[in-house]
CSV table of C-alpha atoms in Angstrom, one decimal:
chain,number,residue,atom,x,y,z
R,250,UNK,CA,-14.9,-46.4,90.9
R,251,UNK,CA,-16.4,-44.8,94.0
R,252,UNK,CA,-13.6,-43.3,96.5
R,253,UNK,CA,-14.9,-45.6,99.4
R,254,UNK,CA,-13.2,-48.5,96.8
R,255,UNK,CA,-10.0,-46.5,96.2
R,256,UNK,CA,-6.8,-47.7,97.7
R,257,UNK,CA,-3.5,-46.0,97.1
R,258,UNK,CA,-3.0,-44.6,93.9
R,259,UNK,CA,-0.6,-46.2,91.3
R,260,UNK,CA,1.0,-44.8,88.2
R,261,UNK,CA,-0.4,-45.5,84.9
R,262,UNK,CA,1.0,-45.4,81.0
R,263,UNK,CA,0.6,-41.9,80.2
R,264,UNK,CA,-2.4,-41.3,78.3
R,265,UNK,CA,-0.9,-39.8,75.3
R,266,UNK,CA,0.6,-43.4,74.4
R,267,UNK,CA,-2.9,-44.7,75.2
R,268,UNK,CA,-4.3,-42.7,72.4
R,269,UNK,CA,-1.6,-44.3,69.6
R,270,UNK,CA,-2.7,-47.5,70.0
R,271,UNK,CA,-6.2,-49.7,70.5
R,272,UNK,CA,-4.7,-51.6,73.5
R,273,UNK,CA,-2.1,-50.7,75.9
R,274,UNK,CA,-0.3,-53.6,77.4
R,275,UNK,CA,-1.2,-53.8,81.3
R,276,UNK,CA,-3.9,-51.0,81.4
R,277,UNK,CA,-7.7,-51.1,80.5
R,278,UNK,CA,-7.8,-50.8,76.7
R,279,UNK,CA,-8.3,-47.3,75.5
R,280,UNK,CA,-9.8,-45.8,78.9
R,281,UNK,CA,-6.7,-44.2,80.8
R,282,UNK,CA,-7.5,-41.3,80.0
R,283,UNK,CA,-11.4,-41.2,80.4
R,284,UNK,CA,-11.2,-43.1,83.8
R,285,UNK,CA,-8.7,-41.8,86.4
R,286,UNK,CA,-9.5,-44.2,88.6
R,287,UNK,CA,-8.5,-47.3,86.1
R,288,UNK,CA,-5.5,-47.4,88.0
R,289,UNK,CA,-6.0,-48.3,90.9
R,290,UNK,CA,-8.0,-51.3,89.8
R,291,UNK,CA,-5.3,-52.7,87.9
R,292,UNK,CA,-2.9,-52.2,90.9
R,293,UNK,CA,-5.4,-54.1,92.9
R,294,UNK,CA,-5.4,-50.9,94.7
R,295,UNK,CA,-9.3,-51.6,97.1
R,296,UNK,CA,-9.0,-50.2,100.1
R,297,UNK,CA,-10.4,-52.1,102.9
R,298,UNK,CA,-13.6,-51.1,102.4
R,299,UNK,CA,-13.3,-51.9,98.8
R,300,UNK,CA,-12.5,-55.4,99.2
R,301,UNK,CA,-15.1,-56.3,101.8
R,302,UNK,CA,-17.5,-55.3,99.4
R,303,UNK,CA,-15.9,-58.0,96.8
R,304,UNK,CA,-15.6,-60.6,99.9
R,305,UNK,CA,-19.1,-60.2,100.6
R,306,UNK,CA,-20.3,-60.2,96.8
R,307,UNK,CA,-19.3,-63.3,96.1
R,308,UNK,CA,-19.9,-65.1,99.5
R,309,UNK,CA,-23.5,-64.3,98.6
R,310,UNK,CA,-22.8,-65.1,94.8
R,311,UNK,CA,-21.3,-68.4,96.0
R,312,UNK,CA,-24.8,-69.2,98.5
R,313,UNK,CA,-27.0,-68.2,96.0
R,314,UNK,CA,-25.5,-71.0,93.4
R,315,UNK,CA,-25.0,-73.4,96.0
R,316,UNK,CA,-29.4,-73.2,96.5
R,317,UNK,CA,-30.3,-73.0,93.0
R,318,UNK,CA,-27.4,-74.4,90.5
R,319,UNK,CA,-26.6,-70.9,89.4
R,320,UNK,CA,-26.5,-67.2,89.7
R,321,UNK,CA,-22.3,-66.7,90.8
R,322,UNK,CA,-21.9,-64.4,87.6
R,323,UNK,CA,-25.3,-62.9,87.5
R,324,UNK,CA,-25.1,-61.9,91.3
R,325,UNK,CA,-21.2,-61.2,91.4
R,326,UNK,CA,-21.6,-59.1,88.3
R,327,UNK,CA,-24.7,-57.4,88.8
R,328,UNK,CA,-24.2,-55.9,92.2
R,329,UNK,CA,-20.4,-55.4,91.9
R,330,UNK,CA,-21.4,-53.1,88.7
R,331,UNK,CA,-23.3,-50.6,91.3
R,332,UNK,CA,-19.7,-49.4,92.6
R,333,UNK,CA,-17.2,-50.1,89.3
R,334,UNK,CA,-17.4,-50.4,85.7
R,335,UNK,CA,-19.0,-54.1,84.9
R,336,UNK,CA,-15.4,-55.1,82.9
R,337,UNK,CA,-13.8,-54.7,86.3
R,338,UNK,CA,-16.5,-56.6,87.8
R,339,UNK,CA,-16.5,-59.1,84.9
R,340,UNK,CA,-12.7,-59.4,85.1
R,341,UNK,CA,-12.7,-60.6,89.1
R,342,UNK,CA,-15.4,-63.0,87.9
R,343,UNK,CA,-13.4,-65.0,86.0
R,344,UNK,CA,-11.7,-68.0,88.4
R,345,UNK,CA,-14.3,-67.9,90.7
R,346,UNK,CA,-16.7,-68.6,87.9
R,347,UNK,CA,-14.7,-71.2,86.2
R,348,UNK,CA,-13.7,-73.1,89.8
R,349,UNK,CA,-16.8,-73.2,90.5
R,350,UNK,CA,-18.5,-74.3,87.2
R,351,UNK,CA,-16.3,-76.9,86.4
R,352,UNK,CA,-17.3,-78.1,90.0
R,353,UNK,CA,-20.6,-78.1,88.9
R,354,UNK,CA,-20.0,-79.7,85.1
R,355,UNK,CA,-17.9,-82.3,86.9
R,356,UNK,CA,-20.6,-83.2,89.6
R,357,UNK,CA,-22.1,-86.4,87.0
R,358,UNK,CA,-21.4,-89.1,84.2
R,359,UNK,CA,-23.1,-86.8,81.4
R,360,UNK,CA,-20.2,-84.7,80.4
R,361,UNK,CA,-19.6,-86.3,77.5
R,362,UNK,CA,-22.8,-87.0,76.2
R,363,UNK,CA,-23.9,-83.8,76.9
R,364,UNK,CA,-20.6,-82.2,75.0
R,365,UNK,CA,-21.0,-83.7,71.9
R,366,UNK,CA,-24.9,-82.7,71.8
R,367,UNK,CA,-24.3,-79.3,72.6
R,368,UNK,CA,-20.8,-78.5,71.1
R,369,UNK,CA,-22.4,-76.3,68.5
R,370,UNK,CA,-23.5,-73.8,71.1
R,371,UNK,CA,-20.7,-73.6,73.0
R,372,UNK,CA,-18.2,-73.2,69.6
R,373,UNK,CA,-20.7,-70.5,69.0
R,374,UNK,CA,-20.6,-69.1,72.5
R,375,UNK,CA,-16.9,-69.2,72.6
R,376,UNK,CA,-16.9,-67.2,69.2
R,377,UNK,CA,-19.5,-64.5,70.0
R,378,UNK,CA,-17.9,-63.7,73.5
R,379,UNK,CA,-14.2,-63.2,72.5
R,380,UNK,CA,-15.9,-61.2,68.9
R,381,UNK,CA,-17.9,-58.6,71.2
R,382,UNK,CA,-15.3,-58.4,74.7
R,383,UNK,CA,-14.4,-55.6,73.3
R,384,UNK,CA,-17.6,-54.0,73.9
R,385,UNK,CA,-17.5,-54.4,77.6
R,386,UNK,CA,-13.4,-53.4,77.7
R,387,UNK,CA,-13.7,-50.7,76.3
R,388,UNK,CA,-16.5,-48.8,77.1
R,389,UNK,CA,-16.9,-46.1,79.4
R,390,UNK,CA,-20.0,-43.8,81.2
R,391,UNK,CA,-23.1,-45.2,81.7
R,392,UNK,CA,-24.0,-47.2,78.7
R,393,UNK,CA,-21.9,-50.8,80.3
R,394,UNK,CA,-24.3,-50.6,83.1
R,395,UNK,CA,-27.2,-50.0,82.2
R,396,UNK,CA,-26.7,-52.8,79.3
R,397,UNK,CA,-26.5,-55.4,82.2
R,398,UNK,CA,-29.0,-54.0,83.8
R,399,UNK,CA,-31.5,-54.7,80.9
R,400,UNK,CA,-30.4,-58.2,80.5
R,401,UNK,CA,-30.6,-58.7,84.0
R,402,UNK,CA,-34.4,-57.2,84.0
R,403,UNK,CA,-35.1,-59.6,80.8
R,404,UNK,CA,-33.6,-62.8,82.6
R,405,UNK,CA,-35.6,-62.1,85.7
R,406,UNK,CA,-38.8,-61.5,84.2
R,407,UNK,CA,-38.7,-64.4,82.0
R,408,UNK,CA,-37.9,-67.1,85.2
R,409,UNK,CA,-40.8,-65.3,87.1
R,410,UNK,CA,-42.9,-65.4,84.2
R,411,UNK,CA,-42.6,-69.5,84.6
R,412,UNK,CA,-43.2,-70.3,80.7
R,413,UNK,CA,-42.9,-73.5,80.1
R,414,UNK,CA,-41.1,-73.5,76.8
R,415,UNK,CA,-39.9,-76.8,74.7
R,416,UNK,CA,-37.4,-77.0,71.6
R,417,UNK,CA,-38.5,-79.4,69.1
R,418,UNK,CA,-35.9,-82.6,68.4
R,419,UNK,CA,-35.5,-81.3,64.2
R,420,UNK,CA,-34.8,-77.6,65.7
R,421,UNK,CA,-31.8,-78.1,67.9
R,422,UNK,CA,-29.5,-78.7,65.1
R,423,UNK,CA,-29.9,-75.0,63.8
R,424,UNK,CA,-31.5,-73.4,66.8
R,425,UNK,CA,-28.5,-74.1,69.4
R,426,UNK,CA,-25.5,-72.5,67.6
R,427,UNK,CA,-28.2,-69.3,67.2
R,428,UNK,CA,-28.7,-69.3,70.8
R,429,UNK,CA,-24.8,-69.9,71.4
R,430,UNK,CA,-24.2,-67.0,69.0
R,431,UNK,CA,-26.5,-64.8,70.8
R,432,UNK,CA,-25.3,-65.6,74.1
R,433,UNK,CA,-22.1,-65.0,73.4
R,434,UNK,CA,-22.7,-61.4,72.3
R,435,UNK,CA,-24.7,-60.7,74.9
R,436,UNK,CA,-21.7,-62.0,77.7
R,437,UNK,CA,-19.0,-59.8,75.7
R,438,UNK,CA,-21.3,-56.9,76.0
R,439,UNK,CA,-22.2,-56.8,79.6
R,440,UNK,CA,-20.4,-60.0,81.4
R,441,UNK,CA,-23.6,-62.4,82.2
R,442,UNK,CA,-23.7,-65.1,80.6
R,443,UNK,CA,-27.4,-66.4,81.0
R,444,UNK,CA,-29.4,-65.0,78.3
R,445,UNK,CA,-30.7,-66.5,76.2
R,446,UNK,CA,-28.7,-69.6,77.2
R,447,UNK,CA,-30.7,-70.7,80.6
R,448,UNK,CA,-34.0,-70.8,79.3
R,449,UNK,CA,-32.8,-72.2,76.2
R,450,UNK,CA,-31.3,-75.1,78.1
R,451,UNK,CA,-34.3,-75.6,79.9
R,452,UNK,CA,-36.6,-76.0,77.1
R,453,UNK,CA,-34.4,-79.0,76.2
R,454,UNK,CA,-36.2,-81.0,78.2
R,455,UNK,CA,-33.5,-82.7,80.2
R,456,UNK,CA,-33.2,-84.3,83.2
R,457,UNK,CA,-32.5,-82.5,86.5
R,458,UNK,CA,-28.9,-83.7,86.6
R,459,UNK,CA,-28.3,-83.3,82.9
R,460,UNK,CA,-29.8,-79.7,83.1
R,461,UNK,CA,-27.1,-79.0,86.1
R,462,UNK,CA,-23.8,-80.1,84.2
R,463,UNK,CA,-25.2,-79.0,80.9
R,464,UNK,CA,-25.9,-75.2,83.2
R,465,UNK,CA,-22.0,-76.2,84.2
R,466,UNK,CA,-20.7,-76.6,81.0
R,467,UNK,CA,-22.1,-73.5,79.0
R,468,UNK,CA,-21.0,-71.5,82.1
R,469,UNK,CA,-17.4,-72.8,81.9
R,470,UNK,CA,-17.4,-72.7,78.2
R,471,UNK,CA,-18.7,-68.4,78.6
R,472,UNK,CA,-16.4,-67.9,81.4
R,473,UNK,CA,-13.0,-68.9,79.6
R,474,UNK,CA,-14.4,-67.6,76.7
R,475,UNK,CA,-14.8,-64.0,78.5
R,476,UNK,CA,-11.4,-64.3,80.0
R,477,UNK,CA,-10.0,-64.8,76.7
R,478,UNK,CA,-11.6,-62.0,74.8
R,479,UNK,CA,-10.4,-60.0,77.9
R,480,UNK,CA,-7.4,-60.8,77.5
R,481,UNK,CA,-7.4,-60.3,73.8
R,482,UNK,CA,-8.6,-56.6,74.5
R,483,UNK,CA,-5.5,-56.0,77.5
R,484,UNK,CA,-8.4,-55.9,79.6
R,485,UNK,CA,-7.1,-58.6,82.4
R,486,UNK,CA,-4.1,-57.3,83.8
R,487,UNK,CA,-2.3,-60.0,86.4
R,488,UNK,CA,-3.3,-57.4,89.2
R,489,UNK,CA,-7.2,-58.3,88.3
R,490,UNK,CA,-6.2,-62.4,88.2
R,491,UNK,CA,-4.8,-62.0,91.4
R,492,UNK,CA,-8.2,-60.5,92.6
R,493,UNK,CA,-9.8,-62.6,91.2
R,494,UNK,CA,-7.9,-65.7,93.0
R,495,UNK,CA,-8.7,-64.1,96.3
R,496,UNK,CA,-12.6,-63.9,95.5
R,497,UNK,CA,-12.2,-67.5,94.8
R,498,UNK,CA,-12.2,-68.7,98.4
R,499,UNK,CA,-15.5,-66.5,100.0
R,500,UNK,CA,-17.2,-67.8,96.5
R,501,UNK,CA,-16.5,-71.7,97.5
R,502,UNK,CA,-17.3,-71.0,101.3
R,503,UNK,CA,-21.0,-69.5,99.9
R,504,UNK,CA,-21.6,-72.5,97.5
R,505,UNK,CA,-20.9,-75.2,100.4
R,506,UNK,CA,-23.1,-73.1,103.0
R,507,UNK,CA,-26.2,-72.9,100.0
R,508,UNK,CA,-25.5,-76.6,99.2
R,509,UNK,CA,-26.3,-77.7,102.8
R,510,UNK,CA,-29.0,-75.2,103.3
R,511,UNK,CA,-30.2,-76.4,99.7
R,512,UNK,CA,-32.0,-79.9,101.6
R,513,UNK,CA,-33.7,-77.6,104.1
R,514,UNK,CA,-35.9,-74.7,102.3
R,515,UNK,CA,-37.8,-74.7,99.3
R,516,UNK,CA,-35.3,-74.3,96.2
R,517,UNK,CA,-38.7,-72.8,94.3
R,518,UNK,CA,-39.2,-70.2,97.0
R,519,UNK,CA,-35.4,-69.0,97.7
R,520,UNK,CA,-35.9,-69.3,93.4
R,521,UNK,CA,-38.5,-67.3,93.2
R,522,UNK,CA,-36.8,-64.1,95.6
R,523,UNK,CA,-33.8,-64.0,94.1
R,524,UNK,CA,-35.0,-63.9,90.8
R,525,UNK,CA,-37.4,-60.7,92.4
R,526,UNK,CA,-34.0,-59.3,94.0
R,527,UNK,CA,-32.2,-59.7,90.3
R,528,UNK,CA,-35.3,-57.6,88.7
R,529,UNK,CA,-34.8,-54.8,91.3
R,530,UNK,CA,-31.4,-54.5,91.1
R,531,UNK,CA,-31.3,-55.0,87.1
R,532,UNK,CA,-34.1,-52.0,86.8
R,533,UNK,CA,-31.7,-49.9,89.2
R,534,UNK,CA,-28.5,-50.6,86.5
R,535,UNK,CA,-31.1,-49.7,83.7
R,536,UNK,CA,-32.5,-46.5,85.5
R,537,UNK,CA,-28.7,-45.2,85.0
R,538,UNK,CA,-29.3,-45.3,81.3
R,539,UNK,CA,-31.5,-42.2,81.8
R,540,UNK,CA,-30.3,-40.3,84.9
């Protein structure tokens, strides 16, 4: 993590009892020792600088789902991985993405309908993200990073592209826990949860409503599923909940203020940039792959 992020410094585990074990209880699994700085994360350590960079992420993260329906992880995620690792970014994620998700999954009267016709993908999701968590926990250097940046490049280019995809009735059976598998690997390897879920959701052909709450629901599903694998790994230290909490509150204030701008500019055109902003700043995390 940058300095400008650094708060006070805190004590950690010594590394040596780090290196005996896969996970050490209360520190990021297995990277005392290659990050110095994992400390001060855990301690919730930002200094002020630090957390008006997290305020601000996800006020924006927060307006950006409140115009379009999504985007809080893919924005929080993506531009709080240009400053720390992505499984610190990915571990304040976690309430505001599930407070905010259920608000969305909540919103109609297809919850249960749409749960027992997509169940499959989200057991699958739930099993592929809490399988591959520990590929975002416990990696170090540039490789996290430059992994989200990729998927963020791919997600981008594939809204902007505007294909018009559809998903046969007699494929859904076998296609959705695929997708859901595949989802759920990609989320425990770099914290977004949107490919290839989104445009797999939207070639089902449902209605606009249905499409937000079924959106909701494989976002809550991949967020609980991420904070459990997290968990699973030692990667979400209370220090990180409590962060977490506090990004809750600048996330909600962002989703009211893009749900009443939402009636007043054109949801295809505010689409449309941010999905230009994600591929510039997912080629930026992938360009670290290589400098």
């Amino acid at each position: 993590m940058p300095r400008s992020l650094r708060g006070s410094r805190s004590p950690g585990r010594p590394a040596a009892r780090c290196r005996a074990r896969r996970r050490c209880s209360g520190t990021w699994p297995a990277a005392t020792e290659r990050d110095p700085h994992v400390t001060d994360f855990l301690s919730g350590g930002f200094g002020p600088f630090g957390w008006a960079v997290i305020l601000a992420t996800f006020l924006l993260a927060g307006f950006v789902k409140g115009v379009i329906g999504l985007g809080l992880p893919t924005v929080a995620v993506g531009l709080l991985a240009t400053v720390m690792a992505p499984a610190h970014a990915a571990a304040l994620l976690i309430v505001p993405s599930f407070v905010t998700n259920i608000w969305q999954l909540l919103a109609g009267p297809g919850v249960g309908a749409l749960t027992r016709r997509l169940w499959p993908m989200m057991a699958a999701i739930a099993a592929g993200t809490v399988a591959s968590a520990g590929l975002i926990a416990g990696a170090t250097g540039r490789g996290p990073a430059g992994a989200l940046g990729l998927a963020l490049v791919a997600y981008a280019a594939t809204g902007l592209a505007g294909l018009s995809l559809r998903v046969p009735a007699r494929a859904e059976p076998w296609l959705s826990p695929l997708v859901g598998l595949a989802t759920g690997l990609v989320t425990g390897a770099t914290g977004v949860f949107v490919i290839p879920a989104v445009p797999y959701l939207q070639a089902l052909n449902l209605g606009r409503d249905d499409l937000i709450q079924a959106l909701g629901l494989s976002f809550t599903v991949s967020t609980v599923a991420l904070a459990a694998g997290l968990a699973r790994e030692g990667a979400l230290p209370l220090a990180a909940g409590a962060a977490s909490l506090v990004a809750l509150a600048p996330a909600l204030l962002g989703m009211a203020a893009g749900q009443w701008l939402r009636g007043r500019v054109s949801a295809q055109t505010f689409r449309r940039a941010f999905l230009v902003g994600l591929l510039l700043l997912g080629a930026h995390l992938a360009v670290r792959l290589w400098l």
